[in-house]
C-alpha atoms as a PDB file:
ATOM      1  CA  UNK A   1      12.925 -11.510   9.518  1.00  0.00           C
ATOM      2  CA  UNK A   2      10.712 -11.791  12.607  1.00  0.00           C
ATOM      3  CA  UNK A   3       8.800 -14.813  11.324  1.00  0.00           C
ATOM      4  CA  UNK A   4      12.065 -16.805  11.197  1.00  0.00           C
ATOM      5  CA  UNK A   5      12.048 -16.709  14.996  1.00  0.00           C
ATOM      6  CA  UNK A   6       9.191 -19.182  15.239  1.00  0.00           C
ATOM      7  CA  UNK A   7      10.990 -22.433  14.254  1.00  0.00           C
ATOM      8  CA  UNK A   8      13.917 -21.839  16.697  1.00  0.00           C
ATOM      9  CA  UNK A   9      11.433 -20.973  19.433  1.00  0.00           C
ATOM     10  CA  UNK A  10       9.547 -24.202  18.762  1.00  0.00           C
ATOM     11  CA  UNK A  11      12.721 -26.230  18.850  1.00  0.00           C
ATOM     12  CA  UNK A  12      14.317 -24.680  21.922  1.00  0.00           C
ATOM     13  CA  UNK A  13      11.589 -22.946  23.950  1.00  0.00           C
ATOM     14  CA  UNK A  14       8.568 -25.251  23.820  1.00  0.00           C
ATOM     15  CA  UNK A  15       8.709 -25.670  27.574  1.00  0.00           C
ATOM     16  CA  UNK A  16       7.786 -22.014  27.964  1.00  0.00           C
ATOM     17  CA  UNK A  17       4.385 -22.746  26.336  1.00  0.00           C
ATOM     18  CA  UNK A  18       3.279 -24.403  29.569  1.00  0.00           C
ATOM     19  CA  UNK A  19       2.859 -20.953  31.108  1.00  0.00           C
ATOM     20  CA  UNK A  20      -0.628 -20.072  32.304  1.00  0.00           C
ATOM     21  CA  UNK A  21      -2.807 -18.200  29.760  1.00  0.00           C
ATOM     22  CA  UNK A  22      -0.227 -18.809  27.034  1.00  0.00           C
ATOM     23  CA  UNK A  23      -2.830 -19.043  24.288  1.00  0.00           C
ATOM     24  CA  UNK A  24      -4.371 -15.698  25.244  1.00  0.00           C
ATOM     25  CA  UNK A  25      -1.065 -13.873  25.468  1.00  0.00           C
ATOM     26  CA  UNK A  26       0.134 -15.158  22.123  1.00  0.00           C
ATOM     27  CA  UNK A  27      -3.253 -14.564  20.495  1.00  0.00           C
ATOM     28  CA  UNK A  28      -2.962 -10.925  21.591  1.00  0.00           C
ATOM     29  CA  UNK A  29       0.451 -10.352  20.034  1.00  0.00           C
ATOM     30  CA  UNK A  30      -0.539 -12.308  16.929  1.00  0.00           C
ATOM     31  CA  UNK A  31      -3.587 -10.107  16.542  1.00  0.00           C
ATOM     32  CA  UNK A  32      -1.505  -6.947  16.899  1.00  0.00           C
ATOM     33  CA  UNK A  33       0.806  -8.109  14.090  1.00  0.00           C
ATOM     34  CA  UNK A  34      -2.052  -9.046  11.788  1.00  0.00           C
ATOM     35  CA  UNK A  35      -4.119  -5.906  12.488  1.00  0.00           C
ATOM     36  CA  UNK A  36      -1.132  -3.582  12.101  1.00  0.00           C
ATOM     37  CA  UNK A  37      -0.037  -4.821   8.701  1.00  0.00           C
ATOM     38  CA  UNK A  38      -3.623  -4.936   7.347  1.00  0.00           C
ATOM     39  CA  UNK A  39      -4.089  -1.301   8.273  1.00  0.00           C
ATOM     40  CA  UNK A  40      -0.702  -0.347   6.838  1.00  0.00           C
ATOM     41  CA  UNK A  41      -1.254  -2.044   3.498  1.00  0.00           C
ATOM     42  CA  UNK A  42      -4.698  -0.520   3.038  1.00  0.00           C
ATOM     43  CA  UNK A  43      -3.388   2.930   3.930  1.00  0.00           C
ATOM     44  CA  UNK A  44      -0.616   2.582   1.368  1.00  0.00           C
ATOM     45  CA  UNK A  45      -3.226   1.685  -1.256  1.00  0.00           C
ATOM     46  CA  UNK A  46      -5.590   4.486  -0.292  1.00  0.00           C
ATOM     47  CA  UNK A  47      -2.934   7.203   0.039  1.00  0.00           C
ATOM     48  CA  UNK A  48      -1.792   6.371  -3.468  1.00  0.00           C
ATOM     49  CA  UNK A  49      -4.977   8.213  -4.539  1.00  0.00           C
ATOM     50  CA  UNK A  50      -3.580  11.297  -2.876  1.00  0.00           C
ATOM     51  CA  UNK A  51       0.138  11.075  -3.571  1.00  0.00           C
ATOM     52  CA  UNK A  52       0.056   9.376  -6.973  1.00  0.00           C
ATOM     53  CA  UNK A  53       3.446   7.729  -7.364  1.00  0.00           C
ATOM     54  CA  UNK A  54       3.448   4.330  -5.598  1.00  0.00           C
ATOM     55  CA  UNK A  55       7.124   4.724  -4.625  1.00  0.00           C
ATOM     56  CA  UNK A  56       6.458   8.091  -2.902  1.00  0.00           C
ATOM     57  CA  UNK A  57       3.332   6.701  -1.260  1.00  0.00           C
ATOM     58  CA  UNK A  58       5.092   3.671   0.145  1.00  0.00           C
ATOM     59  CA  UNK A  59       8.008   5.716   1.434  1.00  0.00           C
ATOM     60  CA  UNK A  60       5.886   8.481   2.993  1.00  0.00           C
ATOM     61  CA  UNK A  61       3.284   6.202   4.579  1.00  0.00           C
ATOM     62  CA  UNK A  62       5.858   3.769   5.903  1.00  0.00           C
ATOM     63  CA  UNK A  63       8.070   6.543   7.293  1.00  0.00           C
ATOM     64  CA  UNK A  64       5.109   8.247   8.965  1.00  0.00           C
ATOM     65  CA  UNK A  65       3.865   4.983  10.392  1.00  0.00           C
ATOM     66  CA  UNK A  66       7.218   4.030  11.870  1.00  0.00           C
ATOM     67  CA  UNK A  67       7.815   7.527  13.228  1.00  0.00           C
ATOM     68  CA  UNK A  68       4.408   7.896  14.894  1.00  0.00           C
ATOM     69  CA  UNK A  69       4.248   4.369  16.254  1.00  0.00           C
ATOM     70  CA  UNK A  70       7.633   5.055  17.797  1.00  0.00           C
ATOM     71  CA  UNK A  71       6.197   8.184  19.389  1.00  0.00           C
ATOM     72  CA  UNK A  72       3.243   6.173  20.689  1.00  0.00           C
ATOM     73  CA  UNK A  73       5.552   3.548  22.151  1.00  0.00           C
ATOM     74  CA  UNK A  74       7.600   6.287  23.874  1.00  0.00           C
ATOM     75  CA  UNK A  75       4.547   8.050  25.312  1.00  0.00           C
ATOM     76  CA  UNK A  76       3.136   4.736  26.571  1.00  0.00           C
ATOM     77  CA  UNK A  77       6.226   4.348  28.775  1.00  0.00           C
ATOM     78  CA  UNK A  78       6.582   7.987  29.802  1.00  0.00           C
ATOM     79  CA  UNK A  79       2.974   8.656  30.822  1.00  0.00           C
ATOM     80  CA  UNK A  80       1.806   5.339  32.147  1.00  0.00           C
ATOM     81  CA  UNK A  81      -1.511   5.233  33.969  1.00  0.00           C
ATOM     82  CA  UNK A  82      -1.527   1.454  34.399  1.00  0.00           C
ATOM     83  CA  UNK A  83      -0.653  -0.729  31.455  1.00  0.00           C
ATOM     84  CA  UNK A  84      -3.897  -2.593  31.466  1.00  0.00           C
ATOM     85  CA  UNK A  85      -5.969   0.583  31.478  1.00  0.00           C
ATOM     86  CA  UNK A  86      -3.733   2.244  28.908  1.00  0.00           C
ATOM     87  CA  UNK A  87      -4.013  -0.758  26.601  1.00  0.00           C
ATOM     88  CA  UNK A  88      -7.778  -0.736  26.901  1.00  0.00           C
ATOM     89  CA  UNK A  89      -8.117   2.995  26.184  1.00  0.00           C
ATOM     90  CA  UNK A  90      -5.627   2.988  23.286  1.00  0.00           C
ATOM     91  CA  UNK A  91      -7.128   0.023  21.445  1.00  0.00           C
ATOM     92  CA  UNK A  92     -10.718   1.242  21.991  1.00  0.00           C
ATOM     93  CA  UNK A  93      -9.783   4.614  20.513  1.00  0.00           C
ATOM     94  CA  UNK A  94      -7.840   2.898  17.714  1.00  0.00           C
ATOM     95  CA  UNK A  95     -10.834   0.748  16.776  1.00  0.00           C
ATOM     96  CA  UNK A  96     -13.037   3.853  16.522  1.00  0.00           C
ATOM     97  CA  UNK A  97     -10.445   5.639  14.433  1.00  0.00           C
ATOM     98  CA  UNK A  98      -9.939   2.734  12.030  1.00  0.00           C
ATOM     99  CA  UNK A  99     -13.654   2.291  11.487  1.00  0.00           C
ATOM    100  CA  UNK A 100     -14.044   6.053  10.936  1.00  0.00           C
ATOM    101  CA  UNK A 101     -11.193   5.956   8.420  1.00  0.00           C
ATOM    102  CA  UNK A 102     -12.778   3.029   6.588  1.00  0.00           C
ATOM    103  CA  UNK A 103     -15.752   5.259   5.743  1.00  0.00           C
ATOM    104  CA  UNK A 104     -14.294   8.770   5.573  1.00  0.00           C
ATOM    105  CA  UNK A 105     -10.721   8.478   4.369  1.00  0.00           C
ATOM    106  CA  UNK A 106     -11.233   7.717   0.676  1.00  0.00           C
ATOM    107  CA  UNK A 107     -13.704  10.587   0.010  1.00  0.00           C
ATOM    108  CA  UNK A 108     -11.388  12.995   1.862  1.00  0.00           C
ATOM    109  CA  UNK A 109      -8.387  11.920  -0.233  1.00  0.00           C
ATOM    110  CA  UNK A 110     -10.284  12.231  -3.469  1.00  0.00           C
ATOM    111  CA  UNK A 111     -11.208  15.775  -2.522  1.00  0.00           C
ATOM    112  CA  UNK A 112      -7.630  16.669  -1.583  1.00  0.00           C
ATOM    113  CA  UNK A 113      -5.981  15.573  -4.860  1.00  0.00           C
ATOM    114  CA  UNK A 114      -6.244  19.168  -6.131  1.00  0.00           C
ATOM    115  CA  UNK A 115      -3.795  20.389  -3.491  1.00  0.00           C
ATOM    116  CA  UNK A 116      -0.122  20.995  -4.294  1.00  0.00           C
ATOM    117  CA  UNK A 117       2.174  18.036  -3.679  1.00  0.00           C
ATOM    118  CA  UNK A 118       3.736  19.505  -0.516  1.00  0.00           C
ATOM    119  CA  UNK A 119       0.298  20.110   0.978  1.00  0.00           C
ATOM    120  CA  UNK A 120      -0.725  16.528   0.173  1.00  0.00           C
ATOM    121  CA  UNK A 121       2.352  15.163   1.914  1.00  0.00           C
ATOM    122  CA  UNK A 122       1.620  17.309   4.988  1.00  0.00           C
ATOM    123  CA  UNK A 123      -2.016  16.126   4.954  1.00  0.00           C
ATOM    124  CA  UNK A 124      -0.819  12.535   4.760  1.00  0.00           C
ATOM    125  CA  UNK A 125       1.392  13.051   7.833  1.00  0.00           C
ATOM    126  CA  UNK A 126      -1.382  14.783   9.762  1.00  0.00           C
ATOM    127  CA  UNK A 127      -3.833  11.998   9.066  1.00  0.00           C
ATOM    128  CA  UNK A 128      -1.286   9.348  10.024  1.00  0.00           C
ATOM    129  CA  UNK A 129      -0.345  11.037  13.289  1.00  0.00           C
ATOM    130  CA  UNK A 130      -3.204   9.906  15.614  1.00  0.00           C
ATOM    131  CA  UNK A 131      -3.410   6.494  14.039  1.00  0.00           C
ATOM    132  CA  UNK A 132       0.314   5.845  14.336  1.00  0.00           C
ATOM    133  CA  UNK A 133       0.481   6.973  17.951  1.00  0.00           C
ATOM    134  CA  UNK A 134      -2.407   4.726  18.961  1.00  0.00           C
ATOM    135  CA  UNK A 135      -0.975   1.736  17.064  1.00  0.00           C
ATOM    136  CA  UNK A 136       2.315   2.268  18.910  1.00  0.00           C
ATOM    137  CA  UNK A 137       0.783   1.812  22.395  1.00  0.00           C
ATOM    138  CA  UNK A 138      -0.591  -1.752  22.594  1.00  0.00           C
ATOM    139  CA  UNK A 139       2.600  -3.702  21.846  1.00  0.00           C
ATOM    140  CA  UNK A 140       4.889  -2.190  24.534  1.00  0.00           C
ATOM    141  CA  UNK A 141       2.008  -2.120  27.029  1.00  0.00           C
ATOM    142  CA  UNK A 142       1.389  -5.807  26.395  1.00  0.00           C
ATOM    143  CA  UNK A 143       5.102  -6.589  26.732  1.00  0.00           C
ATOM    144  CA  UNK A 144       5.225  -4.859  30.096  1.00  0.00           C
ATOM    145  CA  UNK A 145       2.178  -6.778  31.323  1.00  0.00           C
ATOM    146  CA  UNK A 146       3.617 -10.049  30.158  1.00  0.00           C
ATOM    147  CA  UNK A 147       7.029  -9.140  31.595  1.00  0.00           C
ATOM    148  CA  UNK A 148       5.432  -9.097  35.033  1.00  0.00           C
ATOM    149  CA  UNK A 149       3.190 -12.119  34.628  1.00  0.00           C
ATOM    150  CA  UNK A 150       4.864 -14.441  32.088  1.00  0.00           C
ATOM    151  CA  UNK A 151       8.353 -13.072  31.208  1.00  0.00           C
ATOM    152  CA  UNK A 152       9.443 -16.359  29.628  1.00  0.00           C
ATOM    153  CA  UNK A 153       6.898 -15.787  26.829  1.00  0.00           C
ATOM    154  CA  UNK A 154       8.369 -12.475  25.635  1.00  0.00           C
ATOM    155  CA  UNK A 155      10.473 -14.106  22.829  1.00  0.00           C
ATOM    156  CA  UNK A 156       7.315 -15.957  21.733  1.00  0.00           C
ATOM    157  CA  UNK A 157       5.412 -12.660  21.682  1.00  0.00           C
ATOM    158  CA  UNK A 158       7.954 -11.139  19.266  1.00  0.00           C
ATOM    159  CA  UNK A 159       8.015 -14.250  17.147  1.00  0.00           C
ATOM    160  CA  UNK A 160       4.271 -14.616  16.805  1.00  0.00           C
ATOM    161  CA  UNK A 161       3.795 -10.918  16.193  1.00  0.00           C
ATOM    162  CA  UNK A 162       6.291 -11.017  13.302  1.00  0.00           C
ATOM    163  CA  UNK A 163       4.854 -14.261  11.888  1.00  0.00           C
ATOM    164  CA  UNK A 164       1.316 -12.915  11.834  1.00  0.00           C
ATOM    165  CA  UNK A 165       2.493  -9.712  10.251  1.00  0.00           C
ATOM    166  CA  UNK A 166       3.427 -11.841   7.225  1.00  0.00           C
ATOM    167  CA  UNK A 167       0.097 -13.695   7.391  1.00  0.00           C
ATOM    168  CA  UNK A 168      -1.784 -10.411   7.667  1.00  0.00           C
ATOM    169  CA  UNK A 169      -0.030  -8.903   4.671  1.00  0.00           C
ATOM    170  CA  UNK A 170      -1.080 -11.775   2.477  1.00  0.00           C
ATOM    171  CA  UNK A 171      -4.667 -11.591   3.801  1.00  0.00           C
ATOM    172  CA  UNK A 172      -4.853  -7.824   3.296  1.00  0.00           C
ATOM    173  CA  UNK A 173      -3.752  -8.035  -0.320  1.00  0.00           C
ATOM    174  CA  UNK A 174      -6.124 -10.863  -1.119  1.00  0.00           C
ATOM    175  CA  UNK A 175      -9.137  -9.489   0.710  1.00  0.00           C
ATOM    176  CA  UNK A 176      -8.660  -5.972  -0.661  1.00  0.00           C
ATOM    177  CA  UNK A 177      -9.146  -7.330  -4.137  1.00  0.00           C
ATOM    178  CA  UNK A 178     -12.027  -9.593  -3.089  1.00  0.00           C
ATOM    179  CA  UNK A 179     -14.110  -7.440  -0.747  1.00  0.00           C
ATOM    180  CA  UNK A 180     -12.604  -3.929  -0.771  1.00  0.00           C
ATOM    181  CA  UNK A 181     -10.504  -1.620   1.384  1.00  0.00           C
ATOM    182  CA  UNK A 182     -13.293  -0.539   3.707  1.00  0.00           C
ATOM    183  CA  UNK A 183     -14.067  -4.135   4.718  1.00  0.00           C
ATOM    184  CA  UNK A 184     -10.398  -4.939   5.303  1.00  0.00           C
ATOM    185  CA  UNK A 185     -10.035  -1.946   7.621  1.00  0.00           C
ATOM    186  CA  UNK A 186     -13.163  -3.039   9.503  1.00  0.00           C
ATOM    187  CA  UNK A 187     -11.717  -6.522   9.826  1.00  0.00           C
ATOM    188  CA  UNK A 188      -8.485  -5.052  11.171  1.00  0.00           C
ATOM    189  CA  UNK A 189     -10.480  -3.078  13.750  1.00  0.00           C
ATOM    190  CA  UNK A 190     -12.239  -6.289  14.718  1.00  0.00           C
ATOM    191  CA  UNK A 191      -8.917  -8.066  15.141  1.00  0.00           C
ATOM    192  CA  UNK A 192      -7.665  -5.307  17.412  1.00  0.00           C
ATOM    193  CA  UNK A 193     -10.841  -5.400  19.450  1.00  0.00           C
ATOM    194  CA  UNK A 194     -10.704  -9.195  19.891  1.00  0.00           C
ATOM    195  CA  UNK A 195      -7.031  -8.973  20.827  1.00  0.00           C
ATOM    196  CA  UNK A 196      -7.819  -6.422  23.505  1.00  0.00           C
ATOM    197  CA  UNK A 197     -10.593  -8.563  24.958  1.00  0.00           C
ATOM    198  CA  UNK A 198      -8.336 -11.641  24.981  1.00  0.00           C
ATOM    199  CA  UNK A 199      -5.566  -9.786  26.824  1.00  0.00           C
ATOM    200  CA  UNK A 200      -7.958  -8.256  29.350  1.00  0.00           C
ATOM    201  CA  UNK A 201      -9.336 -11.712  29.998  1.00  0.00           C
ATOM    202  CA  UNK A 202      -5.810 -13.108  30.497  1.00  0.00           C
ATOM    203  CA  UNK A 203      -4.805 -10.394  32.937  1.00  0.00           C
ATOM    204  CA  UNK A 204      -8.096 -10.697  34.834  1.00  0.00           C
ATOM    205  CA  UNK A 205      -7.473 -14.446  35.137  1.00  0.00           C
ATOM    206  CA  UNK A 206      -4.045 -13.648  36.583  1.00  0.00           C
ATOM    207  CA  UNK A 207      -5.624 -11.385  39.120  1.00  0.00           C
ATOM    208  CA  UNK A 208      -3.994  -8.169  37.801  1.00  0.00           C
END
């Protein structure tokens, strides 16, 4: 598991943490991991309203998320317009989409439960498409930025991203029961926004 990378990194790569802007870079990738898993867990819970069976819901949502984030990652490399600018545009659009979903997704899914099962699966994939593509852009864009400015931190980026994916999953489950799905999605949007601002500040400090 990705989180198991952190102890070895601490033991053998602590010297890399002396890199300039290390806290900002690692906060960015930590935020991506936390925000991603919070969105994913809430979507699994909400799409269960549409698809019914939790096993089907988990399989379909997870498969769609992995597929479309992969597409987003591919497109971010193929049609680059400057990694810093691409990162800014993708996360800004993602924040708007997540906040919109927090208010509009549940009513839409409740309305769509009357559709045949195949139509509900297609609807699930269509709704996941833009979200997945946008989620797939920030990580590879950030890796490319850091590869130019602090390449020694790339293993730490992967480790912290995986570690905070675990932290975020626990938070998402707890907070969903305490404050609700809408609020958790808004928190995830806030985490993405803060992560973007932190990375932009780091790259500006490096003169890029």
